[in-house]
XYZ file of C-alpha atoms in Angstrom:
727
model
C 0.000 0.000 0.000
C 2.835 2.319 0.830
C 4.501 1.607 -2.488
C 1.317 2.517 -4.346
C 1.052 5.771 -2.441
C 4.653 6.643 -3.204
C 4.098 5.785 -6.880
C 1.001 7.951 -7.012
C 2.845 10.812 -5.388
C 5.709 10.529 -7.861
C 3.261 10.605 -10.765
C 1.579 13.708 -9.404
C 4.918 15.439 -8.954
C 5.911 14.576 -12.516
C 2.661 16.022 -13.856
C 3.136 19.183 -11.806
C 6.688 19.523 -13.089
C 5.575 19.144 -16.717
C 2.948 21.844 -16.187
C 5.675 24.273 -15.106
C 7.991 23.532 -18.042
C 6.518 26.147 -20.478
C 6.695 28.915 -17.863
C 10.241 28.003 -16.854
C 11.327 27.938 -20.491
C 9.895 31.401 -21.173
C 11.521 32.826 -18.029
C 14.825 31.274 -19.073
C 14.571 33.038 -22.442
C 14.002 36.324 -20.632
C 16.923 35.832 -18.263
C 19.375 34.826 -20.997
C 18.458 37.237 -23.780
C 16.439 40.092 -22.206
C 17.856 40.790 -18.778
C 16.463 43.626 -16.658
C 16.875 44.998 -13.114
C 15.063 43.489 -10.142
C 12.495 46.296 -9.942
C 11.480 45.828 -13.545
C 11.296 42.085 -12.938
C 8.800 42.630 -10.115
C 6.714 44.919 -12.316
C 6.765 42.243 -15.026
C 5.457 39.701 -12.509
C 2.677 42.113 -11.507
C 1.565 42.629 -15.102
C 1.907 38.902 -15.742
C -0.425 38.176 -12.822
C -3.054 40.470 -14.352
C -2.717 38.606 -17.660
C -3.057 35.350 -15.720
C -6.400 36.501 -14.303
C -7.688 37.063 -17.830
C -6.260 33.782 -19.086
C -7.834 31.821 -16.229
C -11.197 33.419 -16.985
C -10.852 32.422 -20.639
C -9.935 28.882 -19.557
C -13.037 28.611 -17.379
C -15.293 29.770 -20.191
C -13.632 27.368 -22.584
C -14.131 24.477 -20.185
C -17.827 25.333 -19.879
C -18.690 26.268 -23.477
C -15.759 25.096 -25.642
C -15.391 28.626 -26.965
C -12.687 31.290 -27.006
C -14.151 34.318 -25.268
C -12.834 37.424 -27.015
C -15.030 39.491 -24.680
C -13.134 38.329 -21.594
C -11.244 41.578 -20.992
C -14.241 43.781 -21.744
C -16.423 41.926 -19.237
C -14.381 43.732 -16.588
C -14.175 47.038 -18.462
C -17.738 48.135 -17.693
C -17.601 47.517 -13.904
C -14.104 49.018 -13.757
C -15.433 52.214 -15.333
C -18.193 52.202 -12.720
C -15.719 51.689 -9.868
C -13.487 54.480 -11.176
C -16.482 56.802 -11.267
C -17.397 56.002 -7.667
C -13.846 56.272 -6.294
C -12.300 59.022 -8.433
C -15.262 61.178 -9.468
C -17.571 60.729 -6.440
C -14.801 60.445 -3.852
C -16.241 57.310 -2.223
C -14.000 54.879 -0.318
C -11.750 52.480 -2.215
C -13.299 49.337 -0.746
C -16.834 50.535 -1.483
C -16.066 51.180 -5.139
C -14.224 47.858 -5.368
C -17.168 45.966 -3.861
C -19.752 47.618 -6.113
C -17.597 46.955 -9.172
C -17.111 43.284 -8.243
C -20.849 42.738 -7.737
C -21.577 44.538 -11.014
C -19.024 42.333 -12.809
C -20.564 39.110 -11.511
C -24.039 40.322 -12.498
C -22.822 41.413 -15.941
C -21.218 38.030 -16.603
C -24.458 36.260 -15.743
C -26.509 38.629 -17.903
C -24.228 38.149 -20.919
C -24.492 34.371 -20.591
C -28.272 34.430 -20.245
C -28.922 37.030 -22.943
C -26.439 35.922 -25.601
C -24.359 32.823 -24.924
C -27.288 30.585 -24.013
C -29.028 31.524 -27.266
C -26.118 29.941 -29.140
C -26.209 26.654 -27.222
C -26.945 24.638 -30.380
C -24.787 26.699 -32.729
C -21.269 25.880 -33.893
C -18.526 26.896 -31.477
C -17.090 28.978 -34.285
C -20.333 30.957 -34.516
C -20.314 31.519 -30.752
C -16.714 32.739 -30.924
C -17.716 35.320 -33.523
C -20.632 36.255 -31.273
C -18.183 37.026 -28.455
C -16.450 39.465 -30.808
C -19.801 41.215 -31.248
C -20.339 41.184 -27.473
C -16.929 42.836 -27.082
C -17.981 45.794 -29.202
C -21.196 46.239 -27.227
C -19.342 46.160 -23.904
C -16.775 48.709 -25.100
C -19.547 51.152 -26.008
C -21.221 50.592 -22.647
C -17.924 51.085 -20.769
C -17.360 54.414 -22.526
C -20.888 55.555 -21.659
C -20.712 54.760 -17.919
C -18.430 57.735 -16.999
C -20.903 60.045 -18.741
C -23.037 59.771 -15.601
C -20.432 62.060 -14.031
C -19.845 64.054 -17.237
C -16.288 62.763 -17.163
C -14.010 60.496 -19.148
C -12.382 57.583 -17.346
C -9.605 57.166 -19.922
C -6.111 57.127 -18.331
C -7.572 57.717 -14.845
C -5.623 56.014 -12.072
C -7.328 54.671 -8.973
C -5.577 56.053 -5.869
C -4.231 53.413 -3.505
C -6.088 52.991 -0.176
C -2.806 53.188 1.758
C 0.316 55.294 1.364
C 3.112 52.803 0.731
C 6.088 52.842 -1.592
C 9.222 50.799 -1.977
C 12.258 51.484 -4.145
C 14.083 48.595 -5.800
C 17.122 49.998 -7.553
C 15.745 52.828 -9.676
C 12.255 51.341 -9.734
C 9.483 52.669 -7.476
C 6.647 50.260 -6.639
C 3.456 51.660 -5.135
C 0.778 50.202 -2.902
C -1.239 49.287 -5.991
C 1.621 46.979 -7.081
C 1.596 45.355 -3.648
C -2.193 44.907 -3.759
C -1.923 43.223 -7.150
C 0.841 40.913 -5.888
C -1.438 39.808 -3.051
C -4.949 39.858 -4.545
C -4.257 38.230 -7.928
C -2.649 35.015 -6.569
C -5.315 34.769 -3.849
C -8.090 35.084 -6.429
C -6.594 32.368 -8.639
C -6.014 30.109 -5.627
C -9.632 30.637 -4.556
C -10.877 29.635 -8.013
C -8.645 26.552 -7.969
C -9.929 25.536 -4.521
C -13.514 26.128 -5.627
C -13.102 23.880 -8.656
C -11.180 21.200 -6.780
C -12.920 20.931 -3.403
C -16.578 21.963 -3.772
C -19.499 20.041 -5.260
C -20.221 22.894 -7.661
C -16.618 22.885 -8.796
C -16.729 19.144 -9.361
C -19.946 19.558 -11.362
C -18.345 22.287 -13.492
C -15.336 20.111 -14.227
C -17.528 17.119 -15.011
C -19.847 19.033 -17.327
C -16.849 20.559 -19.076
C -15.427 17.111 -19.877
C -18.636 15.401 -21.024
C -21.645 17.726 -21.037
C -24.024 15.096 -22.477
C -23.218 12.642 -19.708
C -23.536 15.409 -17.100
C -27.052 16.168 -18.353
C -27.986 12.498 -18.075
C -26.801 12.559 -14.442
C -29.098 15.502 -13.685
C -26.401 18.199 -13.516
C -27.801 21.639 -14.523
C -25.195 22.327 -17.208
C -26.855 25.554 -18.403
C -26.862 27.156 -14.961
C -23.304 26.035 -14.341
C -22.391 27.886 -17.537
C -23.991 31.023 -16.084
C -21.956 30.591 -12.906
C -18.743 30.180 -14.912
C -19.378 33.364 -16.881
C -20.041 35.226 -13.620
C -16.731 33.996 -12.167
C -14.894 34.844 -15.409
C -16.329 38.372 -15.332
C -15.195 38.743 -11.720
C -11.637 37.719 -12.672
C -11.705 40.167 -15.564
C -12.801 42.965 -13.241
C -9.958 42.193 -10.837
C -7.454 42.357 -13.709
C -8.776 45.656 -15.072
C -9.330 47.250 -11.643
C -5.820 46.405 -10.430
C -4.374 47.545 -13.748
C -6.209 50.871 -13.423
C -4.367 51.490 -10.163
C -0.974 50.804 -11.759
C -1.236 52.030 -15.359
C -4.601 53.798 -15.489
C -7.887 52.973 -17.215
C -7.288 51.816 -20.803
C -8.136 53.960 -23.813
C -10.881 52.611 -26.084
C -11.054 48.829 -25.684
C -10.214 47.191 -22.368
C -6.859 45.933 -23.594
C -4.944 46.067 -26.837
C -5.199 43.021 -29.050
C -1.552 42.174 -28.348
C -2.280 41.939 -24.599
C -5.302 39.762 -25.273
C -3.124 37.524 -27.451
C -0.810 36.950 -24.459
C -3.746 35.591 -22.460
C -4.857 33.538 -25.450
C -1.322 32.199 -25.931
C -1.155 31.143 -22.273
C -4.491 29.403 -22.738
C -3.395 27.315 -25.714
C 0.036 26.540 -24.228
C -1.908 25.200 -21.236
C -3.795 22.916 -23.642
C -7.002 24.921 -23.015
C -7.783 23.111 -19.775
C -4.722 22.854 -17.479
C -5.304 25.843 -15.201
C -1.910 25.745 -13.371
C -0.082 25.765 -16.716
C -2.305 28.561 -18.013
C -1.680 30.745 -14.938
C 2.088 30.209 -14.672
C 2.595 30.622 -18.420
C 0.666 33.897 -18.389
C 2.909 35.230 -15.626
C 6.008 34.110 -17.535
C 4.749 35.781 -20.715
C 4.206 39.004 -18.765
C 7.783 38.882 -17.508
C 9.106 38.087 -20.985
C 7.113 40.902 -22.581
C 8.374 43.420 -20.042
C 11.941 42.187 -20.511
C 11.721 42.517 -24.294
C 10.229 46.004 -23.964
C 13.047 46.928 -21.556
C 15.758 45.866 -23.999
C 14.265 46.373 -27.477
C 15.265 49.407 -29.506
C 11.624 49.900 -30.487
C 8.378 48.857 -28.754
C 7.247 47.551 -32.137
C 9.690 44.662 -31.752
C 7.963 43.321 -28.648
C 5.132 41.551 -30.479
C 7.205 39.600 -33.044
C 9.786 38.506 -30.446
C 7.191 37.371 -27.907
C 5.157 35.837 -30.730
C 8.166 33.825 -31.851
C 8.665 32.534 -28.309
C 4.991 31.549 -28.128
C 5.193 29.692 -31.438
C 8.286 27.774 -30.319
C 6.581 26.869 -27.037
C 3.565 25.542 -28.946
C 5.674 23.512 -31.359
C 7.771 21.968 -28.580
C 4.732 20.716 -26.723
C 4.132 17.003 -26.691
C 1.000 16.576 -28.771
C -1.166 13.597 -27.876
C -4.541 13.711 -29.539
C -7.118 11.657 -27.720
C -10.871 11.495 -27.435
C -11.163 14.968 -25.934
C -9.231 16.461 -28.854
C -11.506 14.713 -31.363
C -14.575 15.922 -29.490
C -13.125 19.427 -29.507
C -12.552 19.275 -33.268
C -16.124 18.100 -33.790
C -17.468 20.968 -31.698
C -15.582 23.442 -33.898
C -16.708 21.856 -37.166
C -18.373 24.328 -39.469
C -21.799 23.956 -40.992
C -22.122 21.256 -43.626
C -21.217 22.233 -47.124
C -24.000 23.215 -49.491
C -25.044 20.291 -51.677
C -26.241 20.614 -55.278
C -29.737 19.755 -56.376
C -30.394 16.384 -57.922
C -29.740 16.610 -61.686
C -33.325 15.762 -62.643
C -34.599 18.531 -60.325
C -32.077 21.079 -61.613
C -33.313 20.425 -65.160
C -36.915 21.359 -64.352
C -37.921 24.512 -66.304
C -39.052 26.507 -63.250
C -35.893 25.591 -61.321
C -33.720 26.609 -64.280
C -35.706 29.845 -64.466
C -34.887 30.590 -60.823
C -31.195 29.847 -61.342
C -30.690 31.846 -64.514
C -33.079 34.583 -63.413
C -31.124 35.097 -60.188
C -27.845 35.169 -62.105
C -29.253 37.672 -64.602
C -30.570 39.923 -61.824
C -27.157 39.929 -60.135
C -25.372 40.782 -63.379
C -27.833 43.593 -64.166
C -27.413 45.004 -60.663
C -23.629 44.980 -60.944
C -23.807 46.675 -64.352
C -26.114 49.391 -63.017
C -23.840 50.397 -60.151
C -21.607 52.756 -62.215
C -24.726 54.361 -63.708
C -26.558 54.992 -60.444
C -23.849 55.729 -57.880
C -21.541 58.683 -57.294
C -17.784 58.375 -57.752
C -17.086 57.904 -54.051
C -19.783 55.228 -53.878
C -18.284 53.415 -56.876
C -14.972 53.285 -54.977
C -16.779 51.782 -51.987
C -18.498 49.240 -54.251
C -15.088 48.260 -55.608
C -13.827 47.836 -52.046
C -16.738 45.455 -51.387
C -15.620 43.404 -54.396
C -12.103 43.255 -52.910
C -13.429 42.125 -49.523
C -15.531 39.520 -51.319
C -12.295 38.077 -52.752
C -10.856 38.024 -49.219
C -14.001 36.180 -48.134
C -13.359 33.574 -50.826
C -9.853 33.002 -49.458
C -11.303 32.371 -45.995
C -13.847 29.901 -47.358
C -10.975 27.849 -48.794
C -8.945 27.797 -45.578
C -11.599 27.811 -42.852
C -14.591 26.430 -44.727
C -13.025 23.686 -46.851
C -9.914 22.831 -44.842
C -11.336 23.564 -41.386
C -8.244 25.591 -40.386
C -9.218 28.592 -38.258
C -7.395 31.671 -39.558
C -7.687 34.830 -37.467
C -4.896 36.643 -39.327
C -6.058 36.554 -42.935
C -5.408 40.254 -43.514
C -1.695 39.587 -42.948
C -1.622 37.538 -46.177
C -3.554 40.339 -47.866
C -0.979 42.862 -46.620
C 1.947 40.836 -47.966
C 0.288 40.606 -51.379
C -0.521 44.321 -51.335
C 3.032 45.388 -50.447
C 4.674 43.155 -53.061
C 2.157 44.058 -55.770
C 2.531 47.773 -55.072
C 6.317 47.483 -55.102
C 6.197 45.794 -58.522
C 4.090 48.618 -59.936
C 6.178 51.441 -58.439
C 9.671 50.078 -59.065
C 9.390 48.036 -62.250
C 6.195 49.415 -63.867
C 4.843 45.875 -64.076
C 1.475 45.387 -65.752
C -1.260 45.390 -63.127
C -2.490 41.878 -63.940
C 1.031 40.513 -63.590
C 1.494 42.535 -60.385
C -1.637 40.884 -58.972
C -0.262 37.440 -59.798
C 3.084 38.293 -58.180
C 1.250 39.600 -55.112
C -0.776 36.395 -55.070
C 2.438 34.362 -55.186
C 3.824 36.367 -52.240
C 0.622 35.774 -50.289
C 0.847 32.071 -51.100
C 4.433 31.867 -49.825
C 3.571 33.668 -46.580
C 0.544 31.407 -46.057
C 2.713 28.365 -46.724
C 5.217 29.495 -44.078
C 2.427 30.039 -41.553
C 0.824 26.768 -42.597
C 3.915 24.716 -41.734
C 2.971 24.715 -38.019
C -0.405 23.296 -39.134
C 1.400 19.982 -39.465
C 1.614 19.917 -35.643
C -0.991 22.445 -34.519
C -4.728 22.135 -34.990
C -7.831 24.223 -34.490
C -7.389 26.979 -31.939
C -3.647 26.365 -31.664
C -3.307 27.355 -35.299
C -5.704 30.282 -34.809
C -3.313 31.760 -32.252
C -0.425 31.286 -34.685
C -2.192 33.202 -37.458
C -3.199 35.977 -35.063
C 0.379 36.333 -33.802
C 1.559 36.457 -37.421
C -0.934 39.247 -38.162
C 0.382 41.287 -35.226
C 3.994 40.660 -36.295
C 3.264 41.782 -39.869
C 1.855 45.092 -38.666
C 4.465 45.853 -36.045
C 7.574 44.599 -37.829
C 7.534 42.693 -41.117
C 5.864 45.387 -43.255
C 6.800 48.375 -41.135
C 8.892 51.054 -42.924
C 10.873 51.670 -39.737
C 12.580 48.312 -40.241
C 12.331 47.620 -43.986
C 12.734 50.414 -46.529
C 11.421 48.352 -49.469
C 7.820 48.713 -48.270
C 6.120 51.058 -50.773
C 5.309 54.555 -49.609
C 4.899 56.405 -52.919
C 1.660 56.843 -54.818
C 0.772 53.695 -56.778
C -0.449 54.521 -60.262
C -2.885 52.338 -62.203
C -0.935 51.712 -65.370
C -2.836 50.744 -68.564
C -3.486 47.021 -68.836
C -1.163 45.424 -71.400
C -0.093 48.983 -72.233
C -3.434 49.748 -73.907
C -6.523 49.450 -71.671
C -7.043 52.411 -69.371
C -8.230 51.505 -65.847
C -7.320 54.752 -64.111
C -10.906 55.914 -63.472
C -13.001 54.483 -60.601
C -15.579 53.097 -63.043
C -13.021 51.264 -65.170
C -11.225 49.895 -62.135
C -14.573 48.703 -60.765
C -15.123 46.730 -63.973
C -11.595 45.328 -63.822
C -12.115 44.239 -60.190
C -15.312 42.448 -61.169
C -13.457 40.547 -63.885
C -10.742 39.498 -61.415
C -13.377 38.444 -58.888
C -15.223 36.354 -61.484
C -12.017 34.616 -62.571
C -11.085 33.814 -58.964
C -14.604 32.543 -58.217
C -14.671 30.261 -61.264
C -11.157 28.998 -60.553
C -12.071 28.092 -56.974
C -15.210 26.314 -58.183
C -12.987 24.230 -60.408
C -10.634 23.479 -57.516
C -13.557 22.380 -55.336
C -14.766 19.954 -58.031
C -11.290 18.503 -58.501
C -9.612 15.696 -56.629
C -7.646 18.297 -54.642
C -10.824 19.953 -53.389
C -12.385 16.647 -52.423
C -9.233 15.645 -50.548
C -9.176 18.958 -48.634
C -12.770 18.494 -47.476
C -12.187 14.814 -46.717
C -9.351 15.712 -44.326
C -11.580 18.207 -42.588
C -14.357 15.676 -42.114
C -12.272 12.713 -40.945
C -8.502 12.801 -41.179
C -7.990 9.182 -40.155
C -10.475 7.898 -42.731
C -8.933 10.097 -45.412
C -5.488 8.689 -44.650
C -6.918 5.190 -45.018
C -7.836 6.147 -48.589
C -4.289 7.326 -49.373
C -4.869 11.025 -48.747
C -1.621 12.474 -47.376
C -2.426 15.202 -44.803
C 0.807 17.187 -45.160
C 0.616 18.201 -48.845
C -3.168 18.598 -48.777
C -3.130 20.977 -45.792
C -0.278 22.995 -47.259
C -2.142 23.135 -50.577
C -5.162 24.636 -48.828
C -2.965 27.265 -47.167
C -1.235 28.045 -50.450
C -4.474 28.459 -52.411
C -5.987 30.628 -49.684
C -2.845 32.774 -49.460
C -2.719 33.153 -53.240
C -6.318 34.421 -53.363
C -5.683 36.731 -50.387
C -2.549 38.100 -52.107
C -4.563 38.867 -55.251
C -7.099 40.694 -53.087
C -4.225 42.678 -51.552
C -3.006 43.668 -55.014
C -6.489 44.880 -55.921
C -6.828 46.784 -52.654
C -3.495 48.585 -52.877
C -4.237 49.679 -56.466
C -7.718 50.773 -55.449
C -6.419 53.003 -52.632
C -3.262 53.829 -54.682
C -1.166 53.689 -51.509
C -0.004 51.148 -48.965
C -1.441 52.016 -45.552
C -0.473 49.414 -42.959
C -3.377 50.323 -40.683
C -5.794 48.890 -43.255
C -4.379 45.407 -42.625
C -4.405 45.329 -38.833
C -5.167 42.271 -36.728
C -8.501 43.856 -35.828
C -9.284 44.005 -39.574
C -8.524 40.261 -39.730
C -11.147 39.640 -37.059
C -13.594 41.805 -39.031
C -13.183 39.841 -42.277
C -13.407 36.569 -40.372
C -16.651 37.765 -38.771
C -17.997 38.732 -42.193
C -17.159 35.293 -43.605
C -18.911 33.490 -40.743
C -21.959 35.765 -41.035
C -22.101 35.049 -44.765
C -21.562 31.326 -44.328
C -18.288 29.439 -44.687
C -20.003 26.415 -46.200
C -19.981 27.855 -49.719
C -18.123 30.333 -51.875
C -21.089 32.618 -52.317
C -21.401 32.721 -48.498
C -18.034 34.481 -48.315
C -19.338 36.985 -50.860
C -22.606 37.549 -48.982
C -20.742 38.303 -45.759
C -18.663 41.044 -47.385
C -21.708 42.544 -49.088
C -23.767 42.453 -45.891
C -21.287 43.985 -43.443
C -19.469 46.421 -45.737
C -22.567 47.327 -47.737
C -24.697 48.041 -44.665
C -21.850 50.088 -43.181
C -21.148 52.206 -46.270
C -24.426 52.485 -48.167
C -27.255 52.461 -45.610
C -27.957 55.957 -44.320
C -30.838 55.170 -41.959
C -29.529 54.976 -38.355
C -31.916 52.125 -37.569
C -30.824 49.950 -40.490
C -27.148 50.800 -40.060
C -27.292 48.709 -36.903
C -26.986 45.728 -39.264
C -23.270 46.421 -39.609
C -22.787 46.881 -35.874
C -22.074 44.305 -33.198
C -25.781 44.127 -32.431
C -26.546 43.420 -36.087
C -24.003 40.590 -36.187
C -25.463 39.042 -33.034
C -29.018 39.252 -34.380
C -28.066 37.664 -37.711
C -26.184 34.821 -36.015
C -29.050 34.249 -33.573
C -31.640 34.048 -36.348
C -29.463 32.309 -38.962
C -26.639 30.379 -37.226
C -25.547 28.904 -40.557
C -25.020 32.342 -42.089
C -26.788 34.233 -44.838
C -25.978 31.495 -47.357
C -28.102 29.026 -45.389
C -31.033 31.451 -45.635
C -30.618 31.598 -49.409
C -30.574 27.805 -49.555
C -33.687 27.533 -47.396
C -35.518 29.886 -49.738
C -34.281 27.869 -52.727
C -35.366 24.574 -51.155
C -38.780 26.006 -50.309
C -39.187 27.098 -53.935
C -38.108 23.665 -55.195
C -40.591 21.924 -52.878
C -43.393 24.127 -54.213
C -42.372 23.326 -57.799
C -42.275 19.596 -57.068
C -45.682 19.619 -55.397
C -47.244 21.255 -58.454
C -45.297 19.212 -60.986
C -46.102 15.799 -62.423
C -42.418 15.040 -62.955
C -41.279 11.863 -61.220
C -37.696 10.989 -60.298
C -35.969 8.788 -62.857
C -35.631 5.121 -61.991
C -31.848 5.030 -62.037
C -29.941 1.934 -60.902
C -28.199 2.209 -57.583
C -24.451 1.408 -57.857
C -23.349 -1.649 -55.951
C -20.671 -1.538 -53.299
C -18.299 -3.317 -55.666
C -19.008 -0.715 -58.332
C -18.236 2.065 -55.906
C -14.875 0.536 -55.173
C -14.061 0.079 -58.830
C -14.919 3.632 -59.758
C -13.728 5.483 -56.670
C -11.400 8.386 -57.286
C -8.042 7.792 -55.629
C -7.534 10.074 -52.663
C -11.201 10.492 -51.767
C -13.096 9.059 -48.830
C -16.628 7.652 -49.035
C -19.101 10.496 -49.209
C -16.534 12.996 -50.430
C -16.950 12.183 -54.120
C -20.657 12.726 -54.083
C -20.200 16.353 -53.163
C -19.465 17.169 -56.797
C -20.418 20.697 -57.614
C -20.784 22.520 -54.322
C -20.530 26.040 -55.609
C -22.808 27.862 -57.973
C -25.043 30.849 -58.120
C -28.081 30.932 -55.817
C -30.653 28.581 -57.203
C -28.151 25.891 -58.129
C -26.878 25.057 -54.664
C -28.155 23.372 -51.598
C -28.696 20.198 -49.720
C -30.738 18.661 -52.516
C -34.272 17.335 -52.329
C -34.465 15.171 -49.230
C -37.635 13.391 -50.355
C -35.889 12.264 -53.521
C -32.927 11.010 -51.502
C -35.315 8.962 -49.365
C -36.962 7.463 -52.460
C -33.555 6.483 -53.846
C -32.625 4.900 -50.506
C -35.904 2.952 -50.468
C -35.281 1.702 -54.003
C -31.811 0.552 -53.010
C -33.267 -1.209 -49.991
C -35.838 -3.040 -52.106
C -33.196 -4.201 -54.586
C -30.999 -5.554 -51.823
C -33.851 -7.514 -50.164
C -33.961 -11.228 -51.223
């Protein structure tokens, strides 16, 4: 018995040691390469503890809902603004303002879960993640409005410490607020750990996080536990923002910059999304490393790429063991099913063909009328929508077909834009060739980022792409570090030396031609063996490998195609604006285009187009204040609540309803076609495809030619097959 106890204790110690390895490695990097004085080291620990509070809140939400909560920091922004108003503007005691803010944070977390998160209980985790981005924008607006009760602005306000205490370490002065953070933050995280590990509620939360279906069968109220988790996460966020306000002041605009949020997200994924001790210690280590890099770097812009590189190395060095929980996680993040084509005999019906060709004709007429009806500035905006539609197509390839979550797509667009603009300025290259060169540059950058996809999956890769987007903006395409980045005006040279495209109207027409060519090319790719293999890997990688589909080249092909399309979009965008402005390709812009693609529907190419038209069109062309809400965070939340599958699914539902009406009023019967035998399927299977992947065929077309097919007809075919197989 004693031997078993000693063995168990040794195993526990080994697990604890492995959980500390990432944090120790990051601290070692800081000590060796980015040394700093003891006072700065203490300040780095303080800021790291605040990041750890956010990361632990994100981990709790992920355990409860399997979702990355981008609103985590802003959950504490609103109550922090309230506490600042009570303490600074009203002069009330520190503890009173702190208590009111904490209660408000807990209540706000519960309200957000009940009002928004619970409505997405049956939606894809990807849709819920996009919904948290919308929630973030709502909370930021609310946080900025709270100080208006005092006719003040809380930006940069510091909360005075309740006691007068200072200590000097070298040349560094630490205040009482630093001491409070050093005490309160670890106590709060320890309290959460004890709650999860020793109480019945904590055990229920952990159990429901592992297997929610089984927890429901055991009578555990999973939904209310989710509300409790969001309340706790909001409380942790408030502590982080409140303590930060005493040290650095209330943030400007959003609760934290995207780079700070990425640190918490990086700690979360390094901790494998569920190991809270690893998440907390890694967040502290990242805070120390970030402060050390900032202390030593010649420019603050170098902090993000250096820390991002350390995060990527830490992710790649992790021992990856994919078990049942990882497969369940991948299934939870699976996108909506791809749009299926109609049965051929249904598509040939006259009224169905009328719908298809009539819709296509109406779209073409509308596009042709835009230059005739709109002003010059509106034509430029319409051209920008076309460019964002191309970006949406690139996301459909990578996130829709391949199932790889890319939160940094605008970085590939930026690389293509910079290279394409440089070709035009320096070598007077024809614009079409410049677009192809920009596409090639985007493909190369996507290929480089896609290499970690061979070891990283899902959210791990999402963090990688987001870090890459931040690095592109702060370093890779920044003129402070690389003088080749174009800064002159980019002229639109005549195509092939003859065709003038310098006017907004002509460039609009040229952009439409490029968009059409890209759309048709991607349709061809989707119909090909390569497209079927990409989707097969997304659906079931093990089954695809059994049918001789090699994951490495197929995944890299998806990244390359997506990067090539994004690079072409960058070339169009830089020639549209006739200048390279790095702020147009920020990481926040990447989140915007990803949101647009999800709202449009990642299951089809035209869904990526609909998302760009919906968000950008409602933002730029709708003048009514009421209807302009469609482009706001509230509009995104409403659309995702009503149509979780995106706007494309609504189009398909309308199409299917129309087809059902036609079939009910038509005497046409389905053809009595023989059902292929199993042996025939094997003899005619396309190498590299898994069962069910070949039947996808044409998945992309204009509205009226896409969809899930007629389900009644599928049932009749299945019944016929059943009758033939019965002795």
